[in-house]
Amino acid sequence: MNTRVIDPAYHTGLIGSRTRQLRVTRSLGEYQVAFAWEGPGNFVGKVVRDHHRQHLELAAFTGRSGHRGVQGSAVLSAGSKVRLITQEYWGEGAAYQALGVVAPGINGMAALQGAEVQAQRNLLIYTYGGLVYASHVSATENRVVREVTVGIDRRVLLAALHSSMLFSLQYSHLDRSIWAGPQGAMDYLQYRFRYTFN
């Protein structure tokens, strides 16, 4: 599951480390099933159901050194123009699966909540809030990392040129605290322009 942010696979609270993978998938009507081997030594199983205006995911993995975790996600339509997004994760020795904001071998959980509003045919407004919480191992490790994002996508269709342009603007606030107490924060803006031949 990804977000609509400018770099869609990277938002605090999302699950998924970027590793090499061998995957087998199968469609069973409204369900899709996948099994994967991910280096180094993780085995992942996932079931996805797409039905009307719902997208539901349930995934679990186990790996060497006893690392394991379970994740549930949903994208639910609240009317024709609003989608609600949620992802919850718990990991034993595998909080690092939340995009690597904590070290391997640490227990933890992650959550992402969001909404996407199709304000006009070519204008999307989105917001997400995510966090990763890690169990106490040492005073210098991250205890909690949080991120809140608000953004817009504006698409301009150029039918005569068989192409389109996408303009995006996004604001994010990211903060973290470690077990010893100090905190840090960062606010940033991102802008995207993409030209696509259809």
Tab-separated table of C-alpha atoms in Angstrom, residues 30-109:
chain	number	residue	atom	x	y	z
A	30	GLU	CA	-12.231	-10.587	-5.583
A	31	TYR	CA	-9.172	-11.845	-3.707
A	32	GLN	CA	-5.501	-11.717	-4.613
A	33	VAL	CA	-2.998	-13.867	-2.741
A	34	ALA	CA	0.765	-13.405	-2.755
A	35	PHE	CA	3.728	-15.156	-1.193
A	36	ALA	CA	7.213	-13.726	-1.326
A	37	TRP	CA	10.745	-14.425	-0.282
A	38	GLU	CA	12.517	-11.194	0.619
A	39	GLY	CA	16.221	-11.035	1.241
A	40	PRO	CA	17.718	-11.550	3.680
A	41	GLY	CA	15.563	-14.513	4.732
A	42	ASN	CA	12.028	-13.147	5.259
A	43	PHE	CA	8.897	-14.953	4.077
A	44	VAL	CA	5.770	-12.855	3.481
A	45	GLY	CA	2.157	-13.814	2.842
A	46	LYS	CA	-0.560	-11.344	1.828
A	47	VAL	CA	-4.274	-11.499	1.045
A	48	VAL	CA	-5.966	-8.537	-0.677
A	49	ARG	CA	-9.666	-8.036	-1.329
A	50	ASP	CA	-11.007	-5.375	-3.685
A	51	HIS	CA	-14.796	-5.083	-3.516
A	52	HIS	CA	-16.888	-2.142	-4.713
A	53	ARG	CA	-15.249	0.848	-2.997
A	54	GLN	CA	-13.133	-1.096	-0.522
A	55	HIS	CA	-9.524	-2.246	-0.634
A	56	LEU	CA	-8.516	-4.499	2.277
A	57	GLU	CA	-5.099	-6.055	2.944
A	58	LEU	CA	-3.821	-8.497	5.542
A	59	ALA	CA	-0.155	-9.496	5.559
A	60	ALA	CA	2.148	-11.449	7.846
A	61	PHE	CA	5.808	-12.310	7.703
A	62	THR	CA	8.394	-14.312	9.554
A	63	GLY	CA	12.118	-14.319	9.173
A	64	ARG	CA	15.416	-15.421	10.529
A	65	SER	CA	16.337	-14.520	14.111
A	66	GLY	CA	12.649	-14.820	15.082
A	67	HIS	CA	11.618	-11.559	13.417
A	68	ARG	CA	7.902	-11.515	12.628
A	69	GLY	CA	5.053	-9.106	12.102
A	70	VAL	CA	1.475	-8.616	11.009
A	71	GLN	CA	-0.073	-5.713	9.099
A	72	GLY	CA	-3.623	-4.723	8.191
A	73	SER	CA	-4.594	-1.973	5.750
A	74	ALA	CA	-7.788	-0.539	4.330
A	75	VAL	CA	-8.850	2.083	1.802
A	76	LEU	CA	-12.548	2.835	2.233
A	77	SER	CA	-14.671	5.167	0.128
A	78	ALA	CA	-16.819	7.585	2.102
A	79	GLY	CA	-18.932	8.763	-0.790
A	80	SER	CA	-17.808	9.275	-4.367
A	81	LYS	CA	-15.070	11.841	-3.613
A	82	VAL	CA	-13.514	10.845	-0.254
A	83	ARG	CA	-11.242	7.895	0.561
A	84	LEU	CA	-10.173	7.034	4.113
A	85	ILE	CA	-6.856	5.231	4.547
A	86	THR	CA	-5.526	3.219	7.479
A	87	GLN	CA	-2.589	0.889	8.040
A	88	GLU	CA	-1.665	-0.755	11.351
A	89	TYR	CA	1.447	-2.851	12.030
A	90	TRP	CA	2.969	-4.790	14.910
A	91	GLY	CA	6.423	-6.351	14.722
A	92	GLU	CA	8.465	-8.509	17.061
A	93	GLY	CA	12.122	-7.788	16.456
A	94	ALA	CA	10.993	-6.138	13.221
A	95	ALA	CA	10.006	-2.520	13.831
A	96	TYR	CA	12.649	-1.721	11.183
A	97	GLN	CA	10.077	-2.814	8.550
A	98	ALA	CA	8.505	0.622	9.093
A	99	LEU	CA	10.907	2.142	6.537
A	100	GLY	CA	13.989	1.694	8.686
A	101	VAL	CA	13.500	4.459	11.282
A	102	VAL	CA	14.588	2.028	14.032
A	103	ALA	CA	17.326	-0.586	14.087
A	104	PRO	CA	16.713	-4.308	13.374
A	105	GLY	CA	15.901	-6.510	16.358
A	106	ILE	CA	13.591	-4.020	18.106
A	107	ASN	CA	9.912	-4.629	18.844
A	108	GLY	CA	7.470	-1.931	17.833
A	109	MET	CA	4.355	-0.802	16.075
